[in-house]
Coordinates of C-alpha atoms in Angstrom, one line a residue:
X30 CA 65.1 35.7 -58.2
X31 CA 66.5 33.3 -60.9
X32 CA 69.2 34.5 -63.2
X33 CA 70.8 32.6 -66.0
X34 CA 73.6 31.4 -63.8
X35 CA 70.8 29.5 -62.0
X36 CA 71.1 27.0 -65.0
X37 CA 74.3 25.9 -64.0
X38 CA 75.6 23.6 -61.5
X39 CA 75.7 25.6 -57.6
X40 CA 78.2 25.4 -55.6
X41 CA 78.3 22.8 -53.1
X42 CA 80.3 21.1 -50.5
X43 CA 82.2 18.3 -51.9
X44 CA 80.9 16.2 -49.5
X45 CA 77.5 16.8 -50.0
X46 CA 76.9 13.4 -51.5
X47 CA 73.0 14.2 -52.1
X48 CA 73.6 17.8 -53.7
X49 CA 71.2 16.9 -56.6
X50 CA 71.0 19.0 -60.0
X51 CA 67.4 18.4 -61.8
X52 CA 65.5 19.2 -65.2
X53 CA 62.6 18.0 -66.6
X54 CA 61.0 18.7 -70.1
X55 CA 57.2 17.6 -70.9
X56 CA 56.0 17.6 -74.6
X57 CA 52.9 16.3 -76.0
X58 CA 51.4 15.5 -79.2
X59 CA 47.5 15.9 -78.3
X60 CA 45.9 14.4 -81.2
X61 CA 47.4 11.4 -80.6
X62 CA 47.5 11.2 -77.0
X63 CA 51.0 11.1 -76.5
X64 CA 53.0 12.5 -73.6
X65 CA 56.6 12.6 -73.4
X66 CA 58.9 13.5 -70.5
X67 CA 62.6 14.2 -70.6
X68 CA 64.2 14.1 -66.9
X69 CA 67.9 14.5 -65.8
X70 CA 69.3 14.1 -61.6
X71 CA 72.8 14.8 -61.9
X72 CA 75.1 14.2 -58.4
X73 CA 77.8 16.2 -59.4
X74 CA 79.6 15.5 -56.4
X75 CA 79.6 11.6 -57.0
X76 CA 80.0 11.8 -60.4
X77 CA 76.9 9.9 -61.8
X78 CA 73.5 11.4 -63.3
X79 CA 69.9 9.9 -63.8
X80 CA 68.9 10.1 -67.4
X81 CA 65.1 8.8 -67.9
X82 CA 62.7 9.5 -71.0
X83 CA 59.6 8.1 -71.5
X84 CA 56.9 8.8 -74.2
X85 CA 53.1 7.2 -73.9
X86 CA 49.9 6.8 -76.1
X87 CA 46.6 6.5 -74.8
X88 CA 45.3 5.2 -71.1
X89 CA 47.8 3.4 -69.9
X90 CA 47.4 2.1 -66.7
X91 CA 50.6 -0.4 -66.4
X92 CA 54.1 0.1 -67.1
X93 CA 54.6 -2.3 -69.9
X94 CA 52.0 -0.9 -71.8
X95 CA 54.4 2.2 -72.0
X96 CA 55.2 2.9 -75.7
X97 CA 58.8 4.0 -74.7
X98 CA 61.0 4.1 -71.8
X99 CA 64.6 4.7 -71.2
X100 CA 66.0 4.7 -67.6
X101 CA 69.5 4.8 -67.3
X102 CA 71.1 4.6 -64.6
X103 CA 73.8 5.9 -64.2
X104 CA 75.9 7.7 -67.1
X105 CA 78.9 10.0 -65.6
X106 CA 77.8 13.9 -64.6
X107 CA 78.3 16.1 -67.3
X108 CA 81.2 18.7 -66.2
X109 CA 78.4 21.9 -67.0
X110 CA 74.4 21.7 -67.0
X111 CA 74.0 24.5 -69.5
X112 CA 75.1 22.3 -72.2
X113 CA 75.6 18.8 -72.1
X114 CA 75.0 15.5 -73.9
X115 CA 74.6 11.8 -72.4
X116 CA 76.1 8.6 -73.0
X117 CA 71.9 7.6 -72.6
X118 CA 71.7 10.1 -76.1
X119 CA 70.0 12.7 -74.0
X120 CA 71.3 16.2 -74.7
X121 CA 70.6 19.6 -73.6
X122 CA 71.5 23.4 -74.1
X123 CA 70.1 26.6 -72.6
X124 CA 69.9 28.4 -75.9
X125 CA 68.7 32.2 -73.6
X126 CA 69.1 31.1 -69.9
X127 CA 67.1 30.3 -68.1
X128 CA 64.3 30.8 -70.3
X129 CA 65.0 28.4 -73.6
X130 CA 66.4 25.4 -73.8
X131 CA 67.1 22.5 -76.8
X132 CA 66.3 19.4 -75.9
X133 CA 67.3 16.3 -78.1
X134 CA 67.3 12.9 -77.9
X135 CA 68.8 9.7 -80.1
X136 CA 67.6 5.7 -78.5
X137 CA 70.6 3.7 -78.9
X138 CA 68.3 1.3 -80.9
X139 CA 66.5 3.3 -82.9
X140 CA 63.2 3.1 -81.8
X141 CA 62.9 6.5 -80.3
X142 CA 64.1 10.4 -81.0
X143 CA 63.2 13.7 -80.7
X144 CA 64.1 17.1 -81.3
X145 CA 62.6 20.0 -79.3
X146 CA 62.6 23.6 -78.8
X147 CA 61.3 25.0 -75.3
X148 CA 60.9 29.2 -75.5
X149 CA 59.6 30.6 -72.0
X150 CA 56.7 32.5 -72.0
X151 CA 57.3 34.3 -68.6
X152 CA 60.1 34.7 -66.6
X153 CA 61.0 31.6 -64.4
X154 CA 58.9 31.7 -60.8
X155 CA 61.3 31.3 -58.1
X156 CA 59.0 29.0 -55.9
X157 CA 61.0 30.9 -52.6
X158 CA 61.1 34.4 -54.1
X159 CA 58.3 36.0 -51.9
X160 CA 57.8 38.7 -54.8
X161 CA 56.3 36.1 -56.6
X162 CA 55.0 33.4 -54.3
X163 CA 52.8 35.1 -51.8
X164 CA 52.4 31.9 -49.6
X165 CA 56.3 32.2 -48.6
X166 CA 56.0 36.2 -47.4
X167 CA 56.6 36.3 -44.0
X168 CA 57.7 32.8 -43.8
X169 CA 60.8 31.6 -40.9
X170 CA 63.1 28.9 -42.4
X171 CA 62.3 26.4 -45.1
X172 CA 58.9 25.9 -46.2
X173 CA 57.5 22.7 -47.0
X174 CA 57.0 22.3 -50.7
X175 CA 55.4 19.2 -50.4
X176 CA 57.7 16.6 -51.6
X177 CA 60.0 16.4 -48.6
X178 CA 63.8 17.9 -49.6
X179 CA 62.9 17.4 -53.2
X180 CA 61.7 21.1 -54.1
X181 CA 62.4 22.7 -50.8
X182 CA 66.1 24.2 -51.5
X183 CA 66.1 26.2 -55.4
X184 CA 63.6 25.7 -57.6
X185 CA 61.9 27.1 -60.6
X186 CA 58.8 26.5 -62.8
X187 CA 58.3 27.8 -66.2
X188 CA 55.7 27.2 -68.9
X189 CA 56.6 27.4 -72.4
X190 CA 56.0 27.0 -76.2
X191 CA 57.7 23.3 -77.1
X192 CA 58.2 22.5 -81.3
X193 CA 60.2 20.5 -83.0
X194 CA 59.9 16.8 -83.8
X195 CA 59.4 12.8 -82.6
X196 CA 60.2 9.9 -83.9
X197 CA 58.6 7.4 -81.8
X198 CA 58.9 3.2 -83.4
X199 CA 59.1 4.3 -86.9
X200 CA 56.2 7.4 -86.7
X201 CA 57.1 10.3 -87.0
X202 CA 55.0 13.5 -85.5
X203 CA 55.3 17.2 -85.2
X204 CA 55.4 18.7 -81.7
X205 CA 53.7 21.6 -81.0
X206 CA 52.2 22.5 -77.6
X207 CA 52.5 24.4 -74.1
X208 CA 53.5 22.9 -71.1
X209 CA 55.9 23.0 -68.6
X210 CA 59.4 22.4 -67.4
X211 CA 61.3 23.1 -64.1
X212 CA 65.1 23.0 -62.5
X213 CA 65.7 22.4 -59.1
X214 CA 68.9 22.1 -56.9
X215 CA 70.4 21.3 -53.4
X216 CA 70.2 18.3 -51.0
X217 CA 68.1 15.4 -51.9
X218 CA 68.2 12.0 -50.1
X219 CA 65.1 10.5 -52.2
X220 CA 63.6 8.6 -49.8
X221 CA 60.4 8.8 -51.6
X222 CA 57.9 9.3 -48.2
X223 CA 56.3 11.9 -49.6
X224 CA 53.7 12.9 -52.4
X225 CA 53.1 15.6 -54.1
X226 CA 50.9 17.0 -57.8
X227 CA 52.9 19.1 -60.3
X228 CA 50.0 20.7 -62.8
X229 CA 49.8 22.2 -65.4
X230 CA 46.5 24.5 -67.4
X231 CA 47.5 26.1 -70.6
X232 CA 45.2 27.6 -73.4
X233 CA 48.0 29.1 -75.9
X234 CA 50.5 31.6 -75.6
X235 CA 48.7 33.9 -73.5
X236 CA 47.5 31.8 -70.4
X237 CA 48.9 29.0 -68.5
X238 CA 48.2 28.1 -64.5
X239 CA 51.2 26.0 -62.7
X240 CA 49.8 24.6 -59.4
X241 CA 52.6 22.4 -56.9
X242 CA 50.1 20.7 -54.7
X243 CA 50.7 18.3 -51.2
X244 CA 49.2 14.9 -51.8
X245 CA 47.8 12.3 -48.9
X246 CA 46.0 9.1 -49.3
X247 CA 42.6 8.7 -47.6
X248 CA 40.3 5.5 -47.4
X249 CA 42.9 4.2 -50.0
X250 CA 42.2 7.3 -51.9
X251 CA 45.5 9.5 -53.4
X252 CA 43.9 13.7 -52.8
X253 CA 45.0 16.8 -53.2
X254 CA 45.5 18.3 -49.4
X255 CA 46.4 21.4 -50.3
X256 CA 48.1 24.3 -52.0
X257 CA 52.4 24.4 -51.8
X258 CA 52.9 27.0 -54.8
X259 CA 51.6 27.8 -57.7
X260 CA 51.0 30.8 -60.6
X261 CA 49.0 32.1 -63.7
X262 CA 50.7 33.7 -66.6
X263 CA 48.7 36.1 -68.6
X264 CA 50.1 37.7 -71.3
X265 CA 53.7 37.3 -69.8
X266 CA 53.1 38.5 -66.9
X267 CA 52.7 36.2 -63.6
X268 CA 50.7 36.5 -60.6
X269 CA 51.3 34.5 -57.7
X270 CA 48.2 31.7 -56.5
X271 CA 47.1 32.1 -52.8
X272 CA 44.5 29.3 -52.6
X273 CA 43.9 26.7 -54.8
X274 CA 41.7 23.2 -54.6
X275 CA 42.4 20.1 -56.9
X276 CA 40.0 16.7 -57.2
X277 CA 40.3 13.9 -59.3
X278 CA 38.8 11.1 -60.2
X279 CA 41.1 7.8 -61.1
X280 CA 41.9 4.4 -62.7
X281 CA 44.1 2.6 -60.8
X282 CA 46.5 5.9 -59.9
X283 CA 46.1 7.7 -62.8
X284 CA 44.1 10.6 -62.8
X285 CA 41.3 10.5 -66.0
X286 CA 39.5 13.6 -64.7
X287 CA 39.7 17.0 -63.1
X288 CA 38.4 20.1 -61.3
X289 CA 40.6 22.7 -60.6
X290 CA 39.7 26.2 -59.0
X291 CA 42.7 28.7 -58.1
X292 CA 42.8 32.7 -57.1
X293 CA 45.2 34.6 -57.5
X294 CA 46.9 37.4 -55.9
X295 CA 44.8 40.1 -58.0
X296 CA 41.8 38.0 -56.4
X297 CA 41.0 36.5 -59.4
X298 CA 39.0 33.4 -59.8
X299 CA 40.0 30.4 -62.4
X300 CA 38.1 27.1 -62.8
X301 CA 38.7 24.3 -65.0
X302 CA 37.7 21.1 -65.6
X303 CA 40.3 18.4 -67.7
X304 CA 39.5 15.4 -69.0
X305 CA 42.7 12.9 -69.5
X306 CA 43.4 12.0 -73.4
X307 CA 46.2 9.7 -72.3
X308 CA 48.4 8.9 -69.2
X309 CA 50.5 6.2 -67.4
X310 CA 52.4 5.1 -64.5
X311 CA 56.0 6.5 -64.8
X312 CA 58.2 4.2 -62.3
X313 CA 61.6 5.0 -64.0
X314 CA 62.4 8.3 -63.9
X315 CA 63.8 7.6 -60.1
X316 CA 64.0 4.7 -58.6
X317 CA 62.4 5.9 -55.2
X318 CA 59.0 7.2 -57.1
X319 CA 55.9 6.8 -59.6
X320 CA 54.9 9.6 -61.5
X321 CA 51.4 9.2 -62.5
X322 CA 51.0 11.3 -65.4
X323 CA 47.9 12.1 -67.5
X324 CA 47.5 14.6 -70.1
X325 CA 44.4 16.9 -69.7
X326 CA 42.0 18.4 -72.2
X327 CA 40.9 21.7 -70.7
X328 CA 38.0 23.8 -72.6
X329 CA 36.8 27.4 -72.1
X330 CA 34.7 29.2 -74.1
X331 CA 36.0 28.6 -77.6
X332 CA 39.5 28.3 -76.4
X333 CA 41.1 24.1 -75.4
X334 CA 44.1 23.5 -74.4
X335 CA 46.0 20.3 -73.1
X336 CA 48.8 19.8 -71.0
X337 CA 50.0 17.4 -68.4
X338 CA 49.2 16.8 -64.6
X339 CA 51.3 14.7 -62.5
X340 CA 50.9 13.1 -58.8
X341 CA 54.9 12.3 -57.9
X342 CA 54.1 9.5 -55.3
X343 CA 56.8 7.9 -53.1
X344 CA 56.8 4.3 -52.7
X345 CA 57.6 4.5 -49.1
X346 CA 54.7 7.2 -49.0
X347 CA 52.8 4.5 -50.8
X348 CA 53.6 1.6 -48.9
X349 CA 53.5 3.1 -45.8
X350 CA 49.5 3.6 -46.1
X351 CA 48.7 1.2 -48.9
X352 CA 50.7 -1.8 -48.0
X353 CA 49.8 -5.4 -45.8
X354 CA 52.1 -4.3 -42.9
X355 CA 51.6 -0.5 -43.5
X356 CA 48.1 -0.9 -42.7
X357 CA 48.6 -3.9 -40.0
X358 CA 50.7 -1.1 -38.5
X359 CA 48.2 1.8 -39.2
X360 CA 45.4 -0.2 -37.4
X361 CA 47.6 -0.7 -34.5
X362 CA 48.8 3.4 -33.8
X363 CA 46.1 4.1 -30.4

């Protein structure tokens, strides 16, 4: 169960040199295709954090067509992760832990800023809590989230309304969408060997899905191999996902289309199909992945709604199987 303390650094061994404290923020502006992301890593125990934010237009499918990005790497650890603000010009507060948050941003140049508020719609789903993911009931030891250590000590997923504002090279827009953020905690050597989809379905205040889905890569192909967690919202209230299937269709590695189907623990069937309005190839926000990021246009009925699907993929994971000498080596396993 998450509390509001869960917002907060946890206590750690001072030793523990790859105790890793994490939030991310997405925002989008629909019309125009933009998708934003707001991401901190903080190693308290070393001192240094990860502050990367990126905001993109369109299809993008290389980095430097990016609109905005700004990795920096490293800025000193704030001394609490309720309330903090970067040297990068990043800052956050949990405004009614662990459900709402500020987040706010000033570039150093000028070209970029924002100013955001994130309001849960649901409580936060503990991805280990068995009361609300049904696929860790009964489960001995650590479970395999899908993205090696990253997700697989605390962790918690949350959609939410986001408003507020962006400034983005002399524009200005209004923000107003749901989507998602999450907070995660523990040891993390980011070796990048694995790959996993974070995605999100919304369609207003009352609905959202959240599925965390394993990743593999077959005849040079990046799929979905199955279901790690995941959740629908209705109304404010969550049910936990039980099975789930994801395909995709792609340029280059980013996603431009979707089908989703999911069931949830009351046995209910949902189904949606997303087509991308924008996405790119986001290699900054660690050095040891690629997020490949699309935002989605879903429609049912009457009701659309848009929000952003993301296949983390590790470089080593990606070398390993797409490489010269990961294949060489590939072709020569008996």
């Amino acid at each position: 169960m998450i509390t509001a303390a869960d917002v907060d650094y946890h206590p750690s061994e001072p030793s523990a040199r790859t105790w890793a404290e994490t939030i991310v923020l997405v925002f989008s502006v629909p019309e125009a295709g933009i998708l934003g992301n707001a991401y901190v890593l903080s190693r308290p125990n070393v001192g240094a954090t990860i502050s990367s934010v990126v905001v993109h237009s369109g299809l993008c499918t290389q980095p430097y067509q990016i609109d905005f990005t700004d990795p920096q790497m490293h800025v000193p650890a704030p001394e609490v992760f309720s309330k903090f603000t970067l040297e990068s010009g990043l800052s956050l507060e949990a405004t009614n832990a662990p459900r709402d948050f500020r987040v706010s941003y000033e570039n150093a140049l000028g070209v970029c800023r924002f100013d955001l508020q994130f309001q849960g719609l649901h409580e936060p789903f503990d991805v280990h809590d068995a009361s609300q993911n049904p696929l860790v009931a009964g489960a001995d030891g650590p479970i395999d989230t899908g993205l090696g250590d990253v997700w697989a000590n605390g962790h918690y997923d949350m959609i939410g309304h986001v408003t507020g504002t962006l400034e983005l090279r002399g524009k200005e827009y209004q923000v107003d969408c749901f989507d998602g953020m999450d907070r995660s905690w523990g040891p993390r050597a980011e070796l990048g060997h694995s790959g996993a989809a974070w995605i999100h379905v919304t369609l207003g205040p009352d609905f959202g899905l959240h599925l965390g889905m394993a990743l593999g890569i077959r005849n040079g192909e990046v799929v979905y191999e199955g279901l790690r967690f995941g959740y629908v919202v209705e109304d404010g209230e969550v049910f936990g996902i039980t099975h789930a299937t994801v395909e995709a269709s792609r340029v280059d590695l980013i996603a431009v289309n979707n089908h989703i189907t999911a069931v949830d623990v009351r046995g209910k069937k949902h189904e949606f199909f997303g087509t991308a309005v924008g996405g790119a190839p986001w290699y900054s926000f660690s050095p040891a992945y690629v997020s490949c990021q699309s935002l989605f246009r879903y429609q049912v009925g009457n009701r659309v709604g848009y929000a952003e699907a993301t296949d983390v993929l590790g470089l080593e994971f990606l070398a390993e199987r797409l490489s010269s000498h990961g294949r060489l080596r590939a072709g020569a396993r008996p």
